[in-house]
PDB file of C-alpha atoms in Angstrom:
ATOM      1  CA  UNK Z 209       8.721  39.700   6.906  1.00  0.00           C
ATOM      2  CA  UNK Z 210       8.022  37.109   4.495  1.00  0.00           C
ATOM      3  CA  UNK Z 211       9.897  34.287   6.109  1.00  0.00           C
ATOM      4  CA  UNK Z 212       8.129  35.695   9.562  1.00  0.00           C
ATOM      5  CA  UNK Z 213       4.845  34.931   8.240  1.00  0.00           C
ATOM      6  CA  UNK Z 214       5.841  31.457   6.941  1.00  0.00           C
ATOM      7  CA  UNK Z 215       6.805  30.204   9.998  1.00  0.00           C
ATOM      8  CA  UNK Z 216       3.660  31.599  12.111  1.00  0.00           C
ATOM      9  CA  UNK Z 217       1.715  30.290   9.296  1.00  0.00           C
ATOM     10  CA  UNK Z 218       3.501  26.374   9.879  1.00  0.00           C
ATOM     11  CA  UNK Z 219       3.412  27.465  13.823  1.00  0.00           C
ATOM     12  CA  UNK Z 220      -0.456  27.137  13.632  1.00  0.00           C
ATOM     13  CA  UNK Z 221      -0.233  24.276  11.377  1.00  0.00           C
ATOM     14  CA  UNK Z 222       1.321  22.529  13.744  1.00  0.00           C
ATOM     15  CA  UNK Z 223      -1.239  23.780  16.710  1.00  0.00           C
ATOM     16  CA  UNK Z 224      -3.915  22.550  14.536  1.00  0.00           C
ATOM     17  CA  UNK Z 225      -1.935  19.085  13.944  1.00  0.00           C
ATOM     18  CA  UNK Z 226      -1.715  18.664  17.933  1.00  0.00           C
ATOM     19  CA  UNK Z 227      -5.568  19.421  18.893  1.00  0.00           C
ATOM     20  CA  UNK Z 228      -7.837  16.607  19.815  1.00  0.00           C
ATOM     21  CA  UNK Z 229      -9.750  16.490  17.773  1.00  0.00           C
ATOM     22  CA  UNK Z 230      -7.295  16.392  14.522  1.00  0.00           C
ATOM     23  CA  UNK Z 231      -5.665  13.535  16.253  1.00  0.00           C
ATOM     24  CA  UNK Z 232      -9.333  11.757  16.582  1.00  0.00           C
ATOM     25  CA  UNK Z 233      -9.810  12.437  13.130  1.00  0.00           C
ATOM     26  CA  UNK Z 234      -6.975  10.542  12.037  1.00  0.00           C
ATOM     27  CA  UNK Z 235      -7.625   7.757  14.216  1.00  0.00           C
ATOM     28  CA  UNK Z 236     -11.000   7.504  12.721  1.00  0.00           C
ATOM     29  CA  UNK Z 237      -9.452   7.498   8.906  1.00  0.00           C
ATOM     30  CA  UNK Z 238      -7.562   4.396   9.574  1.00  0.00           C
ATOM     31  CA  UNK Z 239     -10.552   2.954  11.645  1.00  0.00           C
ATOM     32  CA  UNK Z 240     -12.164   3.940   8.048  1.00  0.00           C
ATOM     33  CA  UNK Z 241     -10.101   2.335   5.871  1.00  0.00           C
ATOM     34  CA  UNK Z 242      -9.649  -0.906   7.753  1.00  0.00           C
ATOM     35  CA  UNK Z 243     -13.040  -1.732   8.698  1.00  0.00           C
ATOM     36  CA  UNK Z 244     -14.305  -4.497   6.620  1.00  0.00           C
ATOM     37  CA  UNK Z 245     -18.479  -3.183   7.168  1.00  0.00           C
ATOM     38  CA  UNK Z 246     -17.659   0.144   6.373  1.00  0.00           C
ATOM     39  CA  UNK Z 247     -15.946  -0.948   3.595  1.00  0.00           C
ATOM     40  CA  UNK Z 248     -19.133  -2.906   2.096  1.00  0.00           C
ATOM     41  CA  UNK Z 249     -21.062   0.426   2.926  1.00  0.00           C
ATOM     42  CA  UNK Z 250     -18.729   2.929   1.073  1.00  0.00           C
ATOM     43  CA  UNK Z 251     -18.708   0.273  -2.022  1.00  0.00           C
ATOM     44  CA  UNK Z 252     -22.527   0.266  -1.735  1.00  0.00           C
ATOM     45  CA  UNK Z 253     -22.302   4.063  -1.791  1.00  0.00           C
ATOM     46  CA  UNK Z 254     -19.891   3.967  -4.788  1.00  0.00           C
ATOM     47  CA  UNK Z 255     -22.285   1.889  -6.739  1.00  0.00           C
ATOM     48  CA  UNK Z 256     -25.113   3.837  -6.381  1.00  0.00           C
ATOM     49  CA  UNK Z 257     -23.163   7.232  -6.774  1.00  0.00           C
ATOM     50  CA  UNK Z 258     -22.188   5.583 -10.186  1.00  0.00           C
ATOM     51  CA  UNK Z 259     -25.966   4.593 -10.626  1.00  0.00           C
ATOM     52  CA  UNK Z 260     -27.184   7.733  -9.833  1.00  0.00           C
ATOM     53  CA  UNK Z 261     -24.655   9.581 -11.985  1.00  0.00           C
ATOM     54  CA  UNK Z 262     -25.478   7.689 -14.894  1.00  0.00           C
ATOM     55  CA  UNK Z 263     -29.500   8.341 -14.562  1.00  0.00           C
ATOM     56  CA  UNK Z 264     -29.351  11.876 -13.915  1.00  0.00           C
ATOM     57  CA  UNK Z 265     -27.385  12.380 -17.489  1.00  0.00           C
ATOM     58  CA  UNK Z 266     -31.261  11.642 -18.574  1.00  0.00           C
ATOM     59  CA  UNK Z 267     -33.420  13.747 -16.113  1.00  0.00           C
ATOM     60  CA  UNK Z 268     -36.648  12.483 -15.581  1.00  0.00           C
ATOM     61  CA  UNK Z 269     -36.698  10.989 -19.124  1.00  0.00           C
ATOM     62  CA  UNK Z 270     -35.111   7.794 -17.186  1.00  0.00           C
ATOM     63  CA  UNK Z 271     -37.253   5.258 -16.395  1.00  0.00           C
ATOM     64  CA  UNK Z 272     -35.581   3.824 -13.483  1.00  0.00           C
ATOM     65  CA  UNK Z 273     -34.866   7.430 -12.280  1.00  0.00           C
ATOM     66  CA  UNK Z 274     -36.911   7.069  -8.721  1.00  0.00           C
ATOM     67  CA  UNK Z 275     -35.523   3.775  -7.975  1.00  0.00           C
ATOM     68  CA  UNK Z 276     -32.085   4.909  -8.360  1.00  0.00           C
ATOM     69  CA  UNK Z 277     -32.617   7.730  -6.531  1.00  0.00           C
ATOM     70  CA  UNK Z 278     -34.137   6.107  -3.973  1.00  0.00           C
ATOM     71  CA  UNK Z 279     -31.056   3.556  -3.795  1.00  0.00           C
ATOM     72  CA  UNK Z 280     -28.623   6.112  -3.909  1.00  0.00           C
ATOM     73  CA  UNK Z 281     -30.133   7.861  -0.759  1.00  0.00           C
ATOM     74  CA  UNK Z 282     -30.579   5.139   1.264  1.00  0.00           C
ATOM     75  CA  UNK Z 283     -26.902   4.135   0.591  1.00  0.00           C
ATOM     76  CA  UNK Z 284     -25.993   7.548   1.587  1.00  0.00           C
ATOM     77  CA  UNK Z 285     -28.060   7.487   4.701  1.00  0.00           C
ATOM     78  CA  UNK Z 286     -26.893   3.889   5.864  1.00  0.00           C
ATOM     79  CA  UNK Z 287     -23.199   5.081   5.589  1.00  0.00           C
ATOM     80  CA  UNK Z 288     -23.586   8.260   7.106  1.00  0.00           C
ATOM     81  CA  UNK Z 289     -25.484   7.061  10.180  1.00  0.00           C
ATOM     82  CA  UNK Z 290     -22.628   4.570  10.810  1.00  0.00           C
ATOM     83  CA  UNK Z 291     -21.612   5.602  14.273  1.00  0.00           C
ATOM     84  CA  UNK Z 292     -18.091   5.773  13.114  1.00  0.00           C
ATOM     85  CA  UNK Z 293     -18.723   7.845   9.524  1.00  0.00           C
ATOM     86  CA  UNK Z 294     -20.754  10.204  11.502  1.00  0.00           C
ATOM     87  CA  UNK Z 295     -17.930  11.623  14.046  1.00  0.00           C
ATOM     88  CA  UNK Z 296     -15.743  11.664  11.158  1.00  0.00           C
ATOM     89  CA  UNK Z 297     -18.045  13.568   9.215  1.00  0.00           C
ATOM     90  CA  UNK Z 298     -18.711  15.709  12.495  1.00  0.00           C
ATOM     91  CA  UNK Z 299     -14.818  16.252  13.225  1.00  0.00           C
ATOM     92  CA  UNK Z 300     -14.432  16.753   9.935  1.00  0.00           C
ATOM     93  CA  UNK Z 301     -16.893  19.375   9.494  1.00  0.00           C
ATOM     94  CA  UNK Z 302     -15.514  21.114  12.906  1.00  0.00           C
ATOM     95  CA  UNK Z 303     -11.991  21.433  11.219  1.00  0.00           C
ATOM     96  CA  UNK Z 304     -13.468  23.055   8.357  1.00  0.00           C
ATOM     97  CA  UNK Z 305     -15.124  25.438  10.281  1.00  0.00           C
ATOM     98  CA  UNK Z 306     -12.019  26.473  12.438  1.00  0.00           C
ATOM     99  CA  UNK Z 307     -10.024  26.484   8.769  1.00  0.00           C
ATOM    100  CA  UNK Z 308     -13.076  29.110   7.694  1.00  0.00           C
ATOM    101  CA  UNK Z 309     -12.597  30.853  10.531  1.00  0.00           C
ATOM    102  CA  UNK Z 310      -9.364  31.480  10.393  1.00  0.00           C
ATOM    103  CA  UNK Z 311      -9.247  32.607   6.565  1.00  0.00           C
ATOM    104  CA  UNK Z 312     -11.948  35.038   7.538  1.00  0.00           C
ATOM    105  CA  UNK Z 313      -9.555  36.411  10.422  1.00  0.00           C
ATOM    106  CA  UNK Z 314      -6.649  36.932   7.843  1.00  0.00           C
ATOM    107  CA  UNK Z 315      -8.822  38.120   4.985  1.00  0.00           C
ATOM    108  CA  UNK Z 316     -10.587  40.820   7.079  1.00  0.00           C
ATOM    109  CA  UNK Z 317      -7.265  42.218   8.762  1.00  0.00           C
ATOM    110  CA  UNK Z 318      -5.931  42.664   5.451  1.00  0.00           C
ATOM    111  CA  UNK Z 319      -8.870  44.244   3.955  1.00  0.00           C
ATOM    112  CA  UNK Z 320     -13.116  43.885   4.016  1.00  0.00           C
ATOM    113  CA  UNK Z 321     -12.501  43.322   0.282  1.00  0.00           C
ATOM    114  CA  UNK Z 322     -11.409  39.879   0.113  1.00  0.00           C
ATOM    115  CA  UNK Z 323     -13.884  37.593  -0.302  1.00  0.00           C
ATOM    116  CA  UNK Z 324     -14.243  34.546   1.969  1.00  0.00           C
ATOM    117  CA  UNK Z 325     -16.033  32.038   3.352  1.00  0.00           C
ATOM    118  CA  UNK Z 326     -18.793  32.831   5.998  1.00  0.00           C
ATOM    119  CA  UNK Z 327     -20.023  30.158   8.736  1.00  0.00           C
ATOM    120  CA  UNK Z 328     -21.921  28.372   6.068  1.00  0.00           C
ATOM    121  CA  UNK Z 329     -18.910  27.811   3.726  1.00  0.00           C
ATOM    122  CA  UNK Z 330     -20.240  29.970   1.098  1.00  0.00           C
ATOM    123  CA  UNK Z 331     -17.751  32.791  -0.306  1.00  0.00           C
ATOM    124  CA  UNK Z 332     -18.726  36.191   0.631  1.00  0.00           C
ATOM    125  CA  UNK Z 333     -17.369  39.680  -0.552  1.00  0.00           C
TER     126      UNK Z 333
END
């Protein structure tokens, strides 16, 4: 039984692997990780992440605290509104949701007692 359940389990891995849109997503990675703007952008995101990291250890004791707020969310926003970022982000999110989905589907045929996520990704009981 056990070895049955291993090789549905890669079976549907593989399905998963062969859809459209996990194929898409991969081409966008590499499209990613070899494009010279969105390379400035993530590094702009990086920096203010850091920024914004090291400011928030103070609260609003900082006294640069707005401005680095402020530079961390338009950093975010300029590299999530890249045309390319978002429909990874989308695909990305869609793949989640089908992985969600399908935990739910196992966890609730085994029993209504195993906690998983719901359509929001938060864990339920």
């Amino acid at each position: 039984m056990k070895q049955e359940i291993i090789e549905t389990t890669y079976e549907l891995v593989d399905e998963m692997k062969s859809s459209v849109s996990y194929k898409r997503l991969l081409e966008l990675h590499d499209i990613v990780e070899n494009n010279g703007d969105i390379k400035v952008l993530v590094e702009r995101f990086k920096k203010a992440n850091a920024q914004y990291d090291e400011v928030k250890k103070y609260g609003g004791y900082h006294p640069d605290l707005k401005n680095v707020q402020r530079g961390f969310s338009e950093a975010k926003k300029t590299l999530y509104e890249h045309p390319i970022v978002a429909e990874y982000k989308q695909l990305e999110q869609l793949l989640q949701k089908q992985l969600d989905h399908i935990s739910a589907t196992i966890a609730t045929s085994i029993t209504t007692k195993i906690k998983h996520p719901n359509e929001l990704g938060f864990m339920q009981k």
